[in-house]
Short mmCIF file of C-alpha atoms and ligand atoms in Angstrom, two decimals:
data_model
loop_
_atom_site.label_atom_id
_atom_site.label_comp_id
_atom_site.label_asym_id
_atom_site.label_seq_id
_atom_site.Cartn_x
_atom_site.Cartn_y
_atom_site.Cartn_z
CA MET T 845 -39.37 -62.58 67.97
CA ASN T 846 -40.14 -64.10 64.96
CA ASP T 847 -40.65 -68.01 64.61
CA ILE T 848 -36.95 -68.58 63.74
CA GLU T 849 -35.35 -66.16 66.37
CA GLN T 850 -37.74 -68.12 68.81
CA GLN T 851 -36.61 -71.72 67.42
CA ARG T 852 -32.83 -70.40 67.88
CA GLU T 853 -33.98 -69.20 71.63
CA ARG T 854 -34.70 -72.40 72.43
CA TRP T 855 -31.65 -74.02 70.96
CA ARG T 856 -29.84 -71.66 73.43
CA THR T 857 -31.69 -72.60 76.23
CA LYS T 858 -31.48 -76.14 75.98
CA ALA T 859 -27.59 -76.11 74.93
CA ARG T 860 -27.17 -73.88 78.43
CA GLU T 861 -28.64 -75.87 80.51
CA VAL T 862 -26.84 -79.12 79.34
CA ALA T 863 -23.90 -77.06 79.43
CA LYS T 864 -24.71 -76.14 82.80
CA ASN T 865 -25.99 -79.41 84.36
CA VAL T 866 -23.92 -81.78 82.69
CA VAL T 867 -21.20 -80.79 80.90
CA ALA T 868 -19.72 -78.32 83.81
CA PRO T 869 -19.38 -80.89 86.24
CA ARG T 870 -17.02 -82.67 84.07
CA ALA T 871 -15.02 -80.30 82.05
CA SER T 872 -12.38 -80.45 84.54
CA GLU T 873 -11.81 -84.18 84.63
CA ILE T 874 -12.40 -84.39 80.75
CA ASP T 875 -9.44 -82.05 80.18
CA ALA T 876 -7.42 -84.09 83.01
CA GLU T 877 -8.03 -87.30 81.98
CA GLY T 878 -7.07 -86.20 78.08
CA GLU T 879 -9.90 -89.48 77.28
CA PHE T 880 -13.21 -88.89 74.90
CA ALA T 881 -16.11 -88.18 77.13
CA TRP T 882 -18.34 -91.01 76.00
CA ASP T 883 -21.34 -89.89 78.34
CA LEU T 884 -21.42 -86.21 76.76
CA ALA T 885 -21.43 -87.70 73.22
CA GLU T 886 -24.16 -89.72 74.46
CA VAL T 887 -26.36 -86.72 75.92
CA TYR T 888 -25.47 -84.08 73.09
CA SER T 889 -26.80 -86.95 71.18
CA ASN T 890 -30.24 -87.52 73.00
CA TYR T 891 -30.59 -83.74 72.72
CA GLY T 892 -29.81 -83.71 68.99
CA PHE T 893 -27.11 -81.37 69.01
CA LEU T 894 -24.85 -84.31 66.93
CA SER T 895 -27.41 -84.15 64.08
CA LEU T 896 -28.31 -80.34 63.84
CA LEU T 897 -27.35 -79.78 60.32
CA ILE T 898 -28.97 -83.33 58.86
CA PRO T 899 -32.04 -83.11 56.91
CA LYS T 900 -35.28 -83.70 58.91
CA GLU T 901 -36.16 -86.58 56.34
CA TYR T 902 -33.17 -88.69 57.56
CA GLY T 903 -33.85 -87.61 61.34
CA GLY T 904 -31.87 -85.35 62.13
CA MET T 905 -32.96 -81.59 63.31
CA ASP T 906 -32.40 -79.43 59.97
CA THR T 907 -31.13 -76.64 61.79
CA ASP T 908 -29.83 -73.19 60.29
CA ILE T 909 -26.23 -72.22 60.90
CA THR T 910 -26.47 -69.59 63.40
CA SER T 911 -28.34 -71.99 65.68
CA PHE T 912 -25.22 -74.61 65.41
CA CYS T 913 -23.28 -71.38 66.68
CA ILE T 914 -25.47 -70.89 69.07
CA VAL T 915 -25.02 -74.37 70.51
CA VAL T 916 -21.28 -74.78 70.05
CA GLU T 917 -21.04 -71.12 71.65
CA GLU T 918 -23.09 -72.22 74.87
CA ILE T 919 -21.16 -75.34 74.97
CA ALA T 920 -17.87 -73.73 74.45
CA ASN T 921 -18.89 -71.60 77.58
CA ILE T 922 -17.97 -74.70 79.82
CA CYS T 923 -15.76 -76.65 77.89
CA ALA T 924 -14.25 -76.24 74.27
CA SER T 925 -13.50 -79.73 74.01
CA SER T 926 -16.66 -81.38 73.94
CA ALA T 927 -18.03 -78.43 72.01
CA LEU T 928 -15.69 -79.67 69.23
CA LEU T 929 -17.52 -82.75 69.12
CA VAL T 930 -20.94 -81.18 68.07
CA ILE T 931 -19.07 -79.24 65.28
CA VAL T 932 -16.86 -82.33 63.91
CA GLN T 933 -20.23 -84.32 63.57
CA ALA T 934 -21.37 -81.41 61.34
CA VAL T 935 -17.95 -81.22 59.19
CA GLY T 936 -17.95 -85.15 58.72
CA THR T 937 -21.83 -84.60 57.58
CA MET T 938 -22.01 -81.64 55.65
CA PRO T 939 -19.92 -83.39 52.40
CA VAL T 940 -22.44 -85.99 52.42
CA VAL T 941 -25.67 -83.50 52.77
CA LEU T 942 -24.25 -80.89 50.28
CA GLY T 943 -22.89 -83.65 47.46
CA GLY T 944 -23.84 -87.22 48.38
CA THR T 945 -26.67 -89.29 46.07
CA SER T 946 -29.58 -89.95 47.70
CA GLU T 947 -28.56 -93.93 48.22
CA LEU T 948 -25.36 -92.25 49.99
CA LYS T 949 -27.35 -89.97 52.21
CA GLU T 950 -30.00 -92.94 53.15
CA LYS T 951 -27.27 -95.33 54.25
CA VAL T 952 -25.52 -92.88 56.40
CA LEU T 953 -27.24 -89.66 57.64
CA PRO T 954 -30.02 -91.94 59.82
CA ARG T 955 -26.96 -94.21 61.48
CA LEU T 956 -25.85 -90.75 62.59
CA ALA T 957 -29.27 -89.04 63.45
CA ARG T 958 -31.26 -92.01 65.01
CA GLU T 959 -28.60 -94.67 65.81
CA LYS T 960 -26.21 -91.92 67.34
CA GLY T 961 -22.95 -92.75 64.91
CA LEU T 962 -20.35 -90.63 65.09
CA ILE T 963 -18.08 -89.26 61.97
CA CYS T 964 -15.18 -87.52 61.35
CA PHE T 965 -13.39 -85.19 58.27
CA CYS T 966 -10.17 -86.93 57.05
CA LEU T 967 -8.37 -84.09 54.95
CA THR T 968 -5.09 -83.47 56.52
CA GLU T 969 -1.69 -85.85 55.97
CA PRO T 970 1.32 -85.76 57.47
CA GLU T 971 2.79 -84.03 54.03
CA SER T 972 -0.30 -81.85 53.04
CA GLY T 973 -1.90 -79.58 55.74
CA SER T 974 -2.64 -75.79 54.97
CA ASP T 975 -2.15 -76.67 51.14
CA ALA T 976 -4.66 -79.42 51.39
CA ALA T 977 -4.76 -79.38 47.26
CA SER T 978 -1.73 -81.47 47.62
CA VAL T 979 -3.57 -84.52 49.16
CA ARG T 980 -1.58 -87.82 48.53
CA THR T 981 -4.25 -90.39 49.45
CA LYS T 982 -5.02 -92.10 46.53
CA ALA T 983 -8.49 -93.49 44.99
CA GLU T 984 -7.96 -95.86 41.70
CA LEU T 985 -11.39 -97.25 40.10
CA LYS T 986 -11.21 -101.07 39.43
CA GLY T 987 -14.25 -102.10 38.46
CA ASP T 988 -16.87 -101.26 40.36
CA HIS T 989 -15.02 -100.03 43.19
CA TYR T 990 -11.99 -97.72 44.34
CA VAL T 991 -8.94 -98.62 45.83
CA ILE T 992 -7.53 -96.21 48.58
CA ASN T 993 -4.51 -95.76 50.24
CA GLY T 994 -2.80 -93.20 52.23
CA ARG T 995 -2.49 -91.90 55.50
CA LYS T 996 -4.15 -89.24 57.35
CA CYS T 997 -3.07 -87.35 60.40
CA PHE T 998 -4.65 -85.34 63.49
CA ILE T 999 -8.66 -86.34 62.69
CA THR T 1000 -10.60 -85.33 65.43
CA ASN T 1001 -12.96 -88.55 66.35
CA GLY T 1002 -10.47 -90.69 64.31
CA GLY T 1003 -10.32 -93.45 67.29
CA VAL T 1004 -14.15 -93.57 67.29
CA ALA T 1005 -16.11 -92.68 64.82
CA ASP T 1006 -18.45 -94.86 62.98
CA PHE T 1007 -17.83 -93.66 59.68
CA TYR T 1008 -14.83 -91.87 58.19
CA THR T 1009 -15.69 -89.03 55.52
CA VAL T 1010 -12.15 -88.85 53.27
CA PHE T 1011 -10.86 -86.89 50.85
CA ALA T 1012 -8.71 -88.68 48.15
CA THR T 1013 -7.44 -87.74 44.65
CA THR T 1014 -8.55 -89.46 42.21
CA GLN T 1015 -6.35 -87.56 39.63
CA PRO T 1016 -2.89 -87.26 41.16
CA GLY T 1017 -1.04 -84.05 40.18
CA LYS T 1018 -4.60 -82.18 39.41
CA ARG T 1019 -5.06 -80.63 42.49
CA THR T 1020 -8.53 -79.55 43.51
CA GLU T 1021 -9.66 -80.57 40.34
CA GLY T 1022 -8.82 -84.15 41.33
CA ILE T 1023 -9.98 -84.45 44.79
CA THR T 1024 -12.77 -86.73 45.44
CA GLY T 1025 -14.56 -87.53 48.77
CA PHE T 1026 -15.60 -91.28 50.00
CA VAL T 1027 -17.48 -92.30 53.06
CA ILE T 1028 -15.49 -95.08 54.37
CA GLU T 1029 -17.54 -97.46 57.42
CA LYS T 1030 -15.84 -98.56 60.48
CA GLY T 1031 -14.22 -102.08 60.43
CA THR T 1032 -13.77 -101.81 56.81
CA PRO T 1033 -10.62 -103.89 55.73
CA GLY T 1034 -7.53 -102.14 55.62
CA LEU T 1035 -8.56 -99.25 57.53
CA THR T 1036 -6.62 -98.46 60.80
CA VAL T 1037 -6.47 -96.28 63.83
CA GLY T 1038 -2.61 -95.04 64.26
CA LYS T 1039 -1.77 -92.97 67.16
CA THR T 1040 -3.52 -91.10 69.30
CA GLU T 1041 -2.11 -87.56 69.75
CA GLU T 1042 -1.56 -85.79 73.30
CA LYS T 1043 -2.05 -82.61 73.12
CA MET T 1044 -1.96 -79.28 75.05
CA GLY T 1045 -5.34 -78.32 74.95
CA ILE T 1046 -8.80 -79.46 73.36
CA ARG T 1047 -7.72 -82.57 75.17
CA GLY T 1048 -10.98 -84.29 75.53
CA SER T 1049 -11.57 -84.57 72.30
CA ASN T 1050 -9.77 -87.54 70.55
CA THR T 1051 -7.07 -87.02 68.02
CA THR T 1052 -5.54 -89.86 65.61
CA GLU T 1053 -4.07 -90.94 62.61
CA VAL T 1054 -5.93 -92.78 60.28
CA ILE T 1055 -4.23 -95.45 57.85
CA LEU T 1056 -5.98 -96.17 54.74
CA GLU T 1057 -4.24 -99.58 53.28
CA ASP T 1058 -5.71 -101.20 50.25
CA ILE T 1059 -9.19 -100.51 51.05
CA LYS T 1060 -11.76 -101.40 48.69
CA VAL T 1061 -14.65 -98.86 48.91
CA PRO T 1062 -17.87 -99.40 46.16
CA ILE T 1063 -18.61 -96.58 43.43
CA SER T 1064 -21.89 -95.93 45.66
CA GLN T 1065 -19.52 -94.57 48.42
CA ARG T 1066 -18.01 -91.70 46.64
CA ILE T 1067 -19.48 -88.53 47.96
CA GLY T 1068 -21.13 -87.43 44.45
CA ASP T 1069 -19.13 -86.73 41.22
CA GLU T 1070 -15.65 -87.73 40.62
CA SER T 1071 -13.41 -84.24 41.68
CA GLY T 1072 -16.19 -83.01 43.11
CA GLY T 1073 -14.46 -82.96 46.59
CA TRP T 1074 -12.86 -79.38 46.13
CA TRP T 1075 -16.23 -77.97 46.18
CA GLN T 1076 -17.56 -80.13 48.77
CA MET T 1077 -14.93 -79.14 51.11
CA MET T 1078 -14.87 -76.18 50.57
CA ARG T 1079 -18.64 -75.75 51.33
CA THR T 1080 -18.12 -77.50 54.48
CA LEU T 1081 -15.58 -75.20 55.53
CA ASN T 1082 -17.52 -72.11 55.00
CA ARG T 1083 -20.14 -73.31 57.25
CA SER T 1084 -17.71 -74.96 59.71
CA ARG T 1085 -15.69 -71.75 60.34
CA PRO T 1086 -17.86 -69.68 62.03
CA ALA T 1087 -18.84 -72.44 64.15
CA ILE T 1088 -15.15 -73.06 65.60
CA GLY T 1089 -15.32 -68.72 65.71
CA ALA T 1090 -18.29 -69.43 67.95
CA GLN T 1091 -16.31 -71.72 70.17
CA ALA T 1092 -14.07 -69.27 70.52
CA VAL T 1093 -16.45 -66.86 71.60
CA GLY T 1094 -17.82 -69.28 73.44
CA LEU T 1095 -14.51 -69.86 75.56
CA ALA T 1096 -14.03 -66.28 75.55
CA GLN T 1097 -16.69 -65.19 77.35
CA GLY T 1098 -16.36 -68.35 80.01
CA ALA T 1099 -12.98 -66.92 80.78
CA LEU T 1100 -13.99 -63.82 81.65
CA ASP T 1101 -17.29 -64.57 83.35
CA TYR T 1102 -15.10 -66.57 85.75
CA LEU T 1103 -12.55 -64.03 86.28
CA VAL T 1104 -15.34 -61.53 87.15
CA HIS T 1105 -16.88 -63.37 89.18
CA PHE T 1106 -13.46 -64.58 91.29
CA ILE T 1107 -12.51 -60.65 91.77
CA LYS T 1108 -15.78 -59.62 92.99
CA GLY T 1109 -16.01 -62.81 95.05
CA LYS T 1110 -14.37 -63.79 98.84
CA GLY T 1111 -11.46 -65.49 97.09
CA GLY T 1112 -10.52 -61.81 95.01
CA ALA T 1113 -8.27 -59.46 96.25
CA LYS T 1114 -9.72 -55.87 96.91
CA GLU T 1115 -6.49 -54.44 94.89
CA LYS T 1116 -7.53 -56.16 92.11
CA LYS T 1117 -11.30 -54.59 91.81
CA ASP T 1118 -9.90 -51.58 92.26
CA SER T 1119 -6.87 -51.55 90.03
CA LEU T 1120 -7.05 -49.14 87.04
CA GLY T 1121 -5.09 -51.66 85.18
CA VAL T 1122 -6.96 -54.30 85.79
CA GLN T 1123 -10.09 -52.44 85.04
CA CYS T 1124 -8.82 -51.16 81.63
CA MET T 1125 -8.28 -55.17 80.56
CA LEU T 1126 -11.57 -56.36 81.62
CA ALA T 1127 -13.08 -53.88 79.16
CA ASP T 1128 -11.14 -54.78 76.37
CA MET T 1129 -11.65 -58.05 76.85
CA ALA T 1130 -15.98 -57.80 77.01
CA VAL T 1131 -15.38 -55.25 74.11
CA GLU T 1132 -13.21 -57.76 71.68
CA ILE T 1133 -15.63 -60.55 72.78
CA GLU T 1134 -18.69 -58.82 71.60
CA ALA T 1135 -16.97 -57.89 68.57
CA ALA T 1136 -15.99 -61.36 68.01
CA ARG T 1137 -19.64 -62.34 68.34
CA ALA T 1138 -21.53 -60.00 66.24
CA LEU T 1139 -18.64 -61.05 63.33
CA VAL T 1140 -19.29 -65.04 64.22
CA TYR T 1141 -22.86 -64.48 63.90
CA LYS T 1142 -22.75 -62.34 60.97
CA SER T 1143 -21.07 -64.54 59.13
CA ALA T 1144 -23.19 -67.34 59.79
CA ASN T 1145 -26.20 -65.21 59.19
CA MET T 1146 -24.68 -64.51 55.70
CA ILE T 1147 -24.71 -68.18 54.89
CA ASP T 1148 -28.47 -68.55 56.11
CA GLU T 1149 -29.56 -65.60 54.57
CA LYS T 1150 -27.79 -67.14 50.89
CA VAL T 1151 -27.49 -63.43 50.13
CA LYS T 1152 -26.13 -63.75 46.24
CA GLY T 1153 -22.72 -62.26 46.19
CA THR T 1154 -22.01 -61.99 49.32
CA PRO T 1155 -18.35 -63.06 49.97
CA VAL T 1156 -19.20 -65.88 52.92
CA GLN T 1157 -15.70 -67.47 52.46
CA MET T 1158 -14.36 -64.33 53.23
CA PHE T 1159 -16.28 -63.56 56.48
CA SER T 1160 -16.02 -67.44 57.49
CA ALA T 1161 -12.38 -66.87 57.71
CA MET T 1162 -12.34 -63.55 59.37
CA SER T 1163 -15.02 -64.99 61.90
CA LYS T 1164 -12.36 -68.05 62.41
CA TYR T 1165 -9.42 -65.96 62.99
CA PHE T 1166 -10.56 -62.82 64.70
CA ALA T 1167 -12.54 -64.98 67.57
CA SER T 1168 -9.87 -67.71 67.94
CA ASP T 1169 -7.14 -64.70 67.71
CA VAL T 1170 -9.65 -63.13 70.92
CA ALA T 1171 -9.90 -66.02 72.81
CA MET T 1172 -6.30 -66.36 72.50
CA LYS T 1173 -5.56 -62.72 73.99
CA VAL T 1174 -8.73 -62.81 76.73
CA THR T 1175 -7.90 -66.45 78.35
CA THR T 1176 -4.11 -65.30 78.38
CA ASP T 1177 -5.05 -61.83 79.84
CA ALA T 1178 -7.20 -63.90 82.45
CA VAL T 1179 -4.12 -66.04 83.44
CA GLN T 1180 -2.23 -62.79 83.74
CA ILE T 1181 -4.87 -60.83 86.32
CA LEU T 1182 -4.96 -64.33 88.45
CA GLN T 1183 -1.57 -64.19 88.64
CA TRP T 1184 -0.03 -67.26 89.88
CA GLN T 1185 -3.67 -68.55 91.00
CA GLY T 1186 -4.02 -68.63 87.23
CA LEU T 1187 -1.27 -70.71 86.12
CA THR T 1188 -3.00 -73.53 88.90
CA ARG T 1189 -5.57 -76.16 87.91
CA ASN T 1190 -7.45 -75.07 90.50
CA HIS T 1191 -8.54 -72.12 87.72
CA PRO T 1192 -10.67 -72.91 85.03
CA VAL T 1193 -8.99 -70.04 82.86
CA GLU T 1194 -5.64 -72.63 82.26
CA ARG T 1195 -7.42 -75.10 80.86
CA MET T 1196 -9.51 -72.00 78.64
CA MET T 1197 -5.58 -70.96 77.54
CA ARG T 1198 -4.46 -74.12 76.81
CA ASP T 1199 -7.69 -74.59 74.68
CA ALA T 1200 -7.72 -71.26 72.72
CA LYS T 1201 -4.44 -72.28 71.72
CA VAL T 1202 -5.60 -75.46 69.78
CA ILE T 1203 -8.31 -73.37 68.24
CA GLN T 1204 -5.84 -70.86 66.61
CA ILE T 1205 -4.69 -73.69 64.65
CA PHE T 1206 -7.27 -75.95 63.73
CA GLU T 1207 -9.89 -76.16 60.63
CA GLY T 1208 -7.35 -73.82 58.84
CA THR T 1209 -4.59 -71.99 60.62
CA ASN T 1210 -5.19 -68.22 61.51
CA GLN T 1211 -2.66 -67.12 59.01
CA ILE T 1212 -3.86 -69.22 56.64
CA GLN T 1213 -7.40 -67.21 57.26
CA ARG T 1214 -5.45 -64.19 56.51
CA MET T 1215 -4.30 -65.30 53.47
CA VAL T 1216 -8.17 -66.22 52.18
CA VAL T 1217 -9.21 -62.74 53.50
CA ALA T 1218 -6.41 -61.00 51.46
CA HIS T 1219 -6.95 -62.75 48.07
CA THR T 1220 -10.57 -61.79 48.35
CA LEU T 1221 -9.98 -58.44 49.00
CA LEU T 1222 -7.02 -58.09 46.25
CA LYS T 1223 -9.51 -59.90 43.60
CA SER T 1224 -12.58 -58.38 44.14
CA LYS T 1225 -13.02 -54.83 41.26
C1 FAD U 1367 -6.83 -80.53 67.58
C2 FAD U 1367 -6.34 -80.50 65.94
C3 FAD U 1367 -7.97 -81.24 65.25
C4 FAD U 1367 -7.38 -81.56 64.19
N1 FAD U 1367 -8.87 -81.87 63.55
C5 FAD U 1367 -8.77 -81.95 61.86
C6 FAD U 1367 -9.67 -82.88 61.33
O1 FAD U 1367 -10.29 -83.32 61.88
N2 FAD U 1367 -9.63 -83.30 60.26
C7 FAD U 1367 -8.55 -82.68 59.28
O2 FAD U 1367 -8.58 -82.84 58.41
N3 FAD U 1367 -7.48 -82.02 59.92
C8 FAD U 1367 -7.53 -81.69 61.41
N4 FAD U 1367 -6.57 -80.79 61.77
C9 FAD U 1367 -5.55 -80.67 61.30
C10 FAD U 1367 -5.47 -79.36 60.81
O3 FAD U 1367 -6.42 -78.78 60.20
C11 FAD U 1367 -4.06 -78.27 60.31
O4 FAD U 1367 -3.30 -79.00 61.46
C12 FAD U 1367 -3.74 -77.34 59.71
O5 FAD U 1367 -4.68 -77.23 59.13
C13 FAD U 1367 -2.57 -76.79 59.17
O6 FAD U 1367 -1.82 -77.89 58.74
P1 FAD U 1367 -0.57 -78.46 59.73
O7 FAD U 1367 -0.53 -78.78 60.63
O8 FAD U 1367 0.22 -79.15 58.53
O9 FAD U 1367 0.14 -76.85 59.26
P2 FAD U 1367 1.34 -76.52 57.75
O10 FAD U 1367 0.68 -76.42 56.52
O11 FAD U 1367 2.40 -77.69 57.86
O12 FAD U 1367 2.08 -75.27 58.49
C14 FAD U 1367 2.75 -74.84 59.45
C15 FAD U 1367 2.77 -73.12 59.51
O13 FAD U 1367 3.51 -72.92 58.32
C16 FAD U 1367 1.99 -71.33 57.84
N5 FAD U 1367 1.89 -71.59 56.49
C17 FAD U 1367 1.64 -72.84 55.88
N6 FAD U 1367 1.65 -72.02 54.54
C18 FAD U 1367 1.52 -70.60 54.63
C19 FAD U 1367 1.09 -69.76 53.76
N7 FAD U 1367 1.14 -70.26 52.25
N8 FAD U 1367 1.66 -68.58 53.98
C20 FAD U 1367 1.94 -68.42 55.51
N9 FAD U 1367 2.11 -69.17 56.41
C21 FAD U 1367 1.58 -70.35 55.75
C22 FAD U 1367 0.84 -72.22 58.78
O14 FAD U 1367 0.06 -71.16 59.08
C23 FAD U 1367 1.42 -72.91 59.98
O15 FAD U 1367 1.40 -72.08 61.28
C24 FAD U 1367 -6.41 -80.78 63.12
C25 FAD U 1367 -5.61 -80.26 63.90
C26 FAD U 1367 -5.67 -80.14 65.40
C27 FAD U 1367 -4.76 -79.54 65.90
#
């Protein structure tokens, strides 16, 4: 193994140990309570999982996208909800890392990496979801600051974050060319947290509305130049979608591992183990998970290797939708094989099936990912 591979394996070992020893005893409780797991956030911070993509000079771990995916996969194998915390921290941070001034980086990144701060990514609005270019939150320049007004919804970490990465339009009607990113600090007058969503899955993750009313934001808290937001957002999503795929792979593997363990163990009926029908379903699950994993790490590797001319956006979209569709199928089949037992909270596959449904929706729905792939294919010569 070369140095990079050894480093990645060290991240896998760390994440696997934390998942087994710290997360596993909490996973079903987090789901049942639907509460943000502050204890796990603390542990993840201590292990560096919440500063994976922050450069070293700001106190972060400065890992590559492959290591990021490995950490997410290992945690999601046990608990997809808290794996989302690792992803969202990176998603909120990346626009600043990719496009922020040194002054903004200095203000935000060390607080996340060294002081255990949390961040969120505020794009979606009640009237602007899949069509992200239609954001209505408005930022108007008035002297040395912007005044921001708007309403964001379905924001992961919205109620627990110290920083809010917010995308607004500085030129209404200009769509992608008018979008600008800002970082707003918790406690800024005019920033309030609205309703907390009661979700069917990924229940341990905090999802809220974020309301922005006449918020004064200094120019220094703008991320890069005006109208640079679309580019920052797209580059961020290209990097986070493989990690969402890794979350789905981890979840699906967790469901299959549990199922196999149960069927082989005392609780499993002999007919299940001997049934050709069940055996074929198990084989399909294993193959589909391996195929999804290969696609996820291929797309992560494309980003790490910075190969010019590769359709990174297409592979990121493929890995997100294929892996989450596999997770949905695998967890549904796991419940099906366990029959009435699979429907009860005595078995984690019930929770995993609810979690898989949510992964098909966030970070761009799977329909939208298919559109990205098709558009890339039709555009290419
Ligand atoms: C648990 C959770 C956490 C989230 N966290 C965040 C977050 O942290 N930050 C954030 O900004 N957002 C977040 N979101 C929002 C998420 O990204 C959006 O829900 C998603 O992008 C879809 O937007 P929408 O819900 O408005 O659906 P819509 O855009 O209204 O779409 C509705 C349906 O129509 C389909 N559709 C829409 N347009 C097309 C089209 N052109 N062709 C074919 N089908 C189409 C969609 O696939 C979907 O099935 C989160 C969502 C969830 C569920």
